[in-house]
């Protein structure tokens, strides 16, 4: 049996109607898992779930809308996932927000709060909602999509980077608290990836050229190139990896 086999595994993936989350959902399903497609807009969730189901030839993807800024909707998301799939083996916290680009000295309080609530608090809430069943089974995986920005400073997305640094720390804490229950928590820190979320960066020619000129591979990344690490971490291939952060940036950070 393949080390990457995910048969009978159930995934809850936030922000999975597009971009990195969608790629993770697609490849998880392709390796045998059932997946929840979740984002704020149910139409987008329906479309992605239908695309995956048509590809697989059976219903393995299920759409559920939820706003990660709303705790009651997160509680309902976990409840509905358990009702549909019976359990949550793998939680992937992918959804995030970055409503502001510029100096930290200029960020409005509302934008700061949105970044912290959506990028940190929501992940913390979801973790606390899924760990009880994982403890009971003595098995579970939590993956948080952080960012290479969480390892460095920035004069453009500094507050966003603060939140992503917290996500890197969060998986360390989860690993320490729950590792003895066979629960593994890791983060993935992508560099610049061609997604709608990062469009403000890669669509700007100056930013794109400055970035790619310093990347050993001389290009930005694609969503599928992040999804592969998530599949590894969720499967037996990553069975002894815990509390770590995998940087996927084409070598930019070196």
CSV table of C-alpha atoms in Angstrom, one decimal:
chain,number,residue,atom,x,y,z
A,1,UNK,CA,0.0,0.0,0.0
A,2,UNK,CA,1.3,3.5,-0.9
A,3,UNK,CA,2.7,5.7,1.9
A,4,UNK,CA,0.5,8.4,0.4
A,5,UNK,CA,-2.8,6.4,0.5
A,6,UNK,CA,-5.6,8.4,2.1
A,7,UNK,CA,-8.4,5.9,1.7
A,8,UNK,CA,-11.2,6.2,4.3
A,9,UNK,CA,-9.7,9.6,5.5
A,10,UNK,CA,-12.0,12.6,6.0
A,11,UNK,CA,-10.6,16.1,5.3
A,12,UNK,CA,-12.0,19.4,6.4
A,13,UNK,CA,-10.3,22.1,4.3
A,14,UNK,CA,-11.1,25.8,4.8
A,15,UNK,CA,-10.8,28.2,1.9
A,16,UNK,CA,-10.9,25.2,-0.5
A,17,UNK,CA,-13.1,26.5,-3.3
A,18,UNK,CA,-10.1,27.8,-5.1
A,19,UNK,CA,-6.3,28.2,-5.0
A,20,UNK,CA,-4.1,26.2,-2.7
A,21,UNK,CA,-7.1,24.8,-0.7
A,22,UNK,CA,-8.8,23.6,-3.9
A,23,UNK,CA,-5.5,21.8,-5.0
A,24,UNK,CA,-5.2,20.1,-1.6
A,25,UNK,CA,-8.9,18.9,-1.8
A,26,UNK,CA,-8.4,17.6,-5.4
A,27,UNK,CA,-5.3,15.7,-4.6
A,28,UNK,CA,-6.6,14.4,-1.3
A,29,UNK,CA,-9.7,13.0,-3.1
A,30,UNK,CA,-7.4,11.6,-5.8
A,31,UNK,CA,-5.6,9.6,-3.1
A,32,UNK,CA,-8.8,8.2,-1.7
A,33,UNK,CA,-10.1,10.8,0.8
A,34,UNK,CA,-13.5,12.4,1.3
A,35,UNK,CA,-13.2,16.1,1.4
A,36,UNK,CA,-15.3,19.1,2.6
A,37,UNK,CA,-15.1,22.1,0.3
A,38,UNK,CA,-15.6,25.2,2.4
A,39,UNK,CA,-15.5,28.9,1.8
A,40,UNK,CA,-17.8,31.9,2.4
A,41,UNK,CA,-19.7,31.5,-0.9
A,42,UNK,CA,-21.7,28.3,-1.3
A,43,UNK,CA,-21.9,28.7,-5.1
A,44,UNK,CA,-18.1,28.5,-5.4
A,45,UNK,CA,-18.1,25.5,-3.0
A,46,UNK,CA,-20.7,23.7,-5.1
A,47,UNK,CA,-18.8,24.4,-8.3
A,48,UNK,CA,-15.5,23.0,-6.9
A,49,UNK,CA,-17.2,20.0,-5.3
A,50,UNK,CA,-18.9,19.2,-8.6
A,51,UNK,CA,-15.6,19.5,-10.5
A,52,UNK,CA,-13.9,17.0,-8.1
A,53,UNK,CA,-16.8,14.6,-8.1
A,54,UNK,CA,-17.0,14.6,-11.8
A,55,UNK,CA,-13.3,13.9,-12.0
A,56,UNK,CA,-13.5,11.1,-9.5
A,57,UNK,CA,-16.8,9.6,-10.9
A,58,UNK,CA,-18.4,9.5,-7.4
A,59,UNK,CA,-19.3,11.8,-4.6
A,60,UNK,CA,-16.2,12.3,-2.5
A,61,UNK,CA,-16.4,16.1,-2.2
A,62,UNK,CA,-19.1,17.9,-0.2
A,63,UNK,CA,-19.8,21.7,-0.2
A,64,UNK,CA,-20.3,23.6,3.1
A,65,UNK,CA,-20.2,27.4,3.4
A,66,UNK,CA,-18.7,29.1,6.4
A,67,UNK,CA,-17.2,32.4,7.3
A,68,UNK,CA,-14.1,31.9,9.3
A,69,UNK,CA,-14.6,35.3,11.0
A,70,UNK,CA,-17.8,33.9,12.6
A,71,UNK,CA,-17.2,31.5,15.5
A,72,UNK,CA,-20.8,30.1,15.3
A,73,UNK,CA,-20.3,29.3,11.7
A,74,UNK,CA,-17.0,27.4,12.5
A,75,UNK,CA,-18.8,25.4,15.1
A,76,UNK,CA,-21.5,24.6,12.6
A,77,UNK,CA,-18.9,23.7,10.0
A,78,UNK,CA,-17.3,21.1,12.2
A,79,UNK,CA,-20.8,19.8,13.2
A,80,UNK,CA,-22.0,19.5,9.6
A,81,UNK,CA,-18.7,17.8,8.6
A,82,UNK,CA,-19.1,15.2,11.3
A,83,UNK,CA,-22.7,14.6,10.2
A,84,UNK,CA,-21.7,14.2,6.6
A,85,UNK,CA,-18.4,12.3,6.9
A,86,UNK,CA,-18.7,10.8,10.4
A,87,UNK,CA,-15.3,12.1,11.5
A,88,UNK,CA,-12.5,14.6,10.8
A,89,UNK,CA,-9.2,12.9,10.3
A,90,UNK,CA,-7.4,15.8,8.8
A,91,UNK,CA,-8.0,19.5,9.4
A,92,UNK,CA,-6.4,21.9,6.9
A,93,UNK,CA,-6.6,25.6,7.9
A,94,UNK,CA,-6.0,27.3,4.6
A,95,UNK,CA,-8.4,30.2,4.6
A,96,UNK,CA,-6.8,33.6,5.4
A,97,UNK,CA,-7.2,37.3,4.9
A,98,UNK,CA,-4.9,40.2,4.0
A,99,UNK,CA,-7.0,43.4,3.5
A,100,UNK,CA,-4.1,45.8,3.7
A,101,UNK,CA,-0.7,46.3,2.0
A,102,UNK,CA,1.7,48.8,3.4
A,103,UNK,CA,3.5,49.9,6.5
A,104,UNK,CA,2.3,48.6,9.9
A,105,UNK,CA,2.2,52.2,11.0
A,106,UNK,CA,-0.6,52.9,8.5
A,107,UNK,CA,-2.8,49.8,9.0
A,108,UNK,CA,-6.4,50.6,10.2
A,109,UNK,CA,-7.5,48.9,13.4
A,110,UNK,CA,-10.3,47.1,11.6
A,111,UNK,CA,-7.9,45.6,9.1
A,112,UNK,CA,-5.5,44.6,11.8
A,113,UNK,CA,-8.3,42.9,13.7
A,114,UNK,CA,-9.5,41.1,10.6
A,115,UNK,CA,-6.0,39.7,9.9
A,116,UNK,CA,-5.6,38.5,13.4
A,117,UNK,CA,-9.1,37.0,13.8
A,118,UNK,CA,-9.1,35.2,10.4
A,119,UNK,CA,-5.5,34.1,10.3
A,120,UNK,CA,-5.0,33.1,13.9
A,121,UNK,CA,-8.1,33.0,16.0
A,122,UNK,CA,-10.1,31.0,13.5
A,123,UNK,CA,-7.4,28.3,13.3
A,124,UNK,CA,-7.2,28.2,17.1
A,125,UNK,CA,-11.0,27.7,17.3
A,126,UNK,CA,-11.1,25.0,14.7
A,127,UNK,CA,-8.2,23.2,16.4
A,128,UNK,CA,-10.1,23.2,19.7
A,129,UNK,CA,-13.2,21.9,17.9
A,130,UNK,CA,-11.5,18.9,16.2
A,131,UNK,CA,-9.0,17.8,18.8
A,132,UNK,CA,-11.4,16.0,21.2
A,133,UNK,CA,-12.4,13.4,18.6
A,134,UNK,CA,-8.8,13.0,17.5
A,135,UNK,CA,-7.8,12.5,21.2
A,136,UNK,CA,-10.5,9.8,21.5
A,137,UNK,CA,-9.3,8.0,18.4
A,138,UNK,CA,-5.6,8.7,19.2
A,139,UNK,CA,-5.2,9.8,15.6
A,140,UNK,CA,-5.4,13.0,13.7
A,141,UNK,CA,-3.6,15.5,11.5
A,142,UNK,CA,-3.7,19.3,11.6
A,143,UNK,CA,-2.1,21.3,8.8
A,144,UNK,CA,-2.0,25.1,8.9
A,145,UNK,CA,-1.1,27.0,5.7
A,146,UNK,CA,1.2,29.7,6.9
A,147,UNK,CA,3.6,31.7,4.7
A,148,UNK,CA,7.3,32.2,4.2
A,149,UNK,CA,6.4,35.7,5.3
A,150,UNK,CA,6.0,34.3,8.8
A,151,UNK,CA,9.8,33.8,8.9
A,152,UNK,CA,10.8,37.3,7.8
A,153,UNK,CA,10.0,41.0,8.0
A,154,UNK,CA,8.3,43.0,5.3
A,155,UNK,CA,7.5,46.7,4.7
A,156,UNK,CA,4.5,45.7,2.5
A,157,UNK,CA,2.7,42.9,4.4
A,158,UNK,CA,4.1,43.1,7.8
A,159,UNK,CA,0.9,42.6,9.8
A,160,UNK,CA,0.0,39.6,7.6
A,161,UNK,CA,3.5,38.2,8.4
A,162,UNK,CA,2.8,38.6,12.1
A,163,UNK,CA,-0.2,36.4,11.8
A,164,UNK,CA,1.6,33.8,9.8
A,165,UNK,CA,4.4,33.7,12.3
A,166,UNK,CA,1.8,32.9,14.9
A,167,UNK,CA,0.5,30.0,12.8
A,168,UNK,CA,4.0,28.6,12.7
A,169,UNK,CA,4.1,28.8,16.5
A,170,UNK,CA,0.6,27.4,16.8
A,171,UNK,CA,1.5,24.0,15.3
A,172,UNK,CA,4.5,23.7,17.6
A,173,UNK,CA,2.1,24.2,20.6
A,174,UNK,CA,-0.4,21.7,19.2
A,175,UNK,CA,2.3,19.2,18.6
A,176,UNK,CA,3.6,19.5,22.2
A,177,UNK,CA,0.1,19.4,23.8
A,178,UNK,CA,-1.3,16.6,21.7
A,179,UNK,CA,1.6,14.6,20.3
A,180,UNK,CA,1.2,11.9,22.9
A,181,UNK,CA,-2.3,11.3,21.5
A,182,UNK,CA,-0.8,10.5,18.1
A,183,UNK,CA,-1.9,13.9,16.8
A,184,UNK,CA,0.4,15.6,14.4
A,185,UNK,CA,0.4,19.3,13.6
A,186,UNK,CA,2.5,21.0,11.0
A,187,UNK,CA,2.5,24.1,8.9
A,188,UNK,CA,3.3,24.8,5.2
A,189,UNK,CA,4.9,28.1,4.4
A,190,UNK,CA,4.5,28.9,0.7
A,191,UNK,CA,6.4,31.7,-1.1
A,192,UNK,CA,4.7,33.6,-3.9
A,193,UNK,CA,2.1,31.2,-5.4
A,194,UNK,CA,0.0,31.9,-8.5
A,195,UNK,CA,-3.4,32.2,-6.7
A,196,UNK,CA,-6.2,34.8,-6.6
A,197,UNK,CA,-5.3,35.6,-3.0
A,198,UNK,CA,-1.7,36.7,-4.0
A,199,UNK,CA,-2.8,38.4,-7.2
A,200,UNK,CA,-1.9,41.8,-5.8
A,201,UNK,CA,1.7,40.7,-5.7
A,202,UNK,CA,2.3,38.6,-8.8
A,203,UNK,CA,0.2,40.8,-11.1
A,204,UNK,CA,2.4,43.8,-10.2
A,205,UNK,CA,5.3,43.6,-12.7
A,206,UNK,CA,7.8,45.4,-10.4
A,207,UNK,CA,7.0,43.1,-7.5
A,208,UNK,CA,7.1,40.0,-9.7
A,209,UNK,CA,10.4,40.8,-11.3
A,210,UNK,CA,12.0,41.7,-8.0
A,211,UNK,CA,10.8,38.4,-6.5
A,212,UNK,CA,11.7,36.1,-9.4
A,213,UNK,CA,15.1,37.7,-10.0
A,214,UNK,CA,16.1,36.4,-6.5
A,215,UNK,CA,14.5,33.0,-6.7
A,216,UNK,CA,16.9,30.2,-7.7
A,217,UNK,CA,14.2,28.7,-9.9
A,218,UNK,CA,13.4,32.1,-11.4
A,219,UNK,CA,9.6,31.7,-11.2
A,220,UNK,CA,6.7,31.8,-8.8
A,221,UNK,CA,5.0,28.6,-7.6
A,222,UNK,CA,1.8,26.9,-8.5
A,223,UNK,CA,-1.0,25.6,-6.1
A,224,UNK,CA,-0.3,21.9,-6.9
A,225,UNK,CA,3.3,22.4,-5.8
A,226,UNK,CA,2.0,23.2,-2.3
A,227,UNK,CA,-0.7,20.5,-2.3
A,228,UNK,CA,1.9,17.8,-2.6
A,229,UNK,CA,3.4,18.7,0.8
A,230,UNK,CA,-0.1,18.6,2.4
A,231,UNK,CA,-0.8,15.1,1.1
A,232,UNK,CA,2.6,13.9,2.4
A,233,UNK,CA,1.9,15.4,5.9
A,234,UNK,CA,-1.6,14.0,6.0
A,235,UNK,CA,-0.6,10.5,5.0
A,236,UNK,CA,1.7,7.8,6.5
A,237,UNK,CA,4.5,9.4,4.5
A,238,UNK,CA,4.6,12.1,7.2
A,239,UNK,CA,3.8,9.9,10.1
A,240,UNK,CA,6.8,11.1,12.3
A,241,UNK,CA,6.8,14.8,11.3
A,242,UNK,CA,5.3,16.9,14.0
A,243,UNK,CA,5.5,20.6,14.9
A,244,UNK,CA,7.4,21.5,11.8
A,245,UNK,CA,7.1,24.1,9.0
A,246,UNK,CA,7.8,23.1,5.4
A,247,UNK,CA,8.9,26.1,3.3
A,248,UNK,CA,7.8,25.9,-0.4
A,249,UNK,CA,9.3,28.9,-2.2
A,250,UNK,CA,11.6,27.6,-5.0
A,251,UNK,CA,14.6,28.5,-2.8
A,252,UNK,CA,13.8,32.2,-2.4
A,253,UNK,CA,14.4,32.2,1.4
A,254,UNK,CA,18.0,30.8,1.0
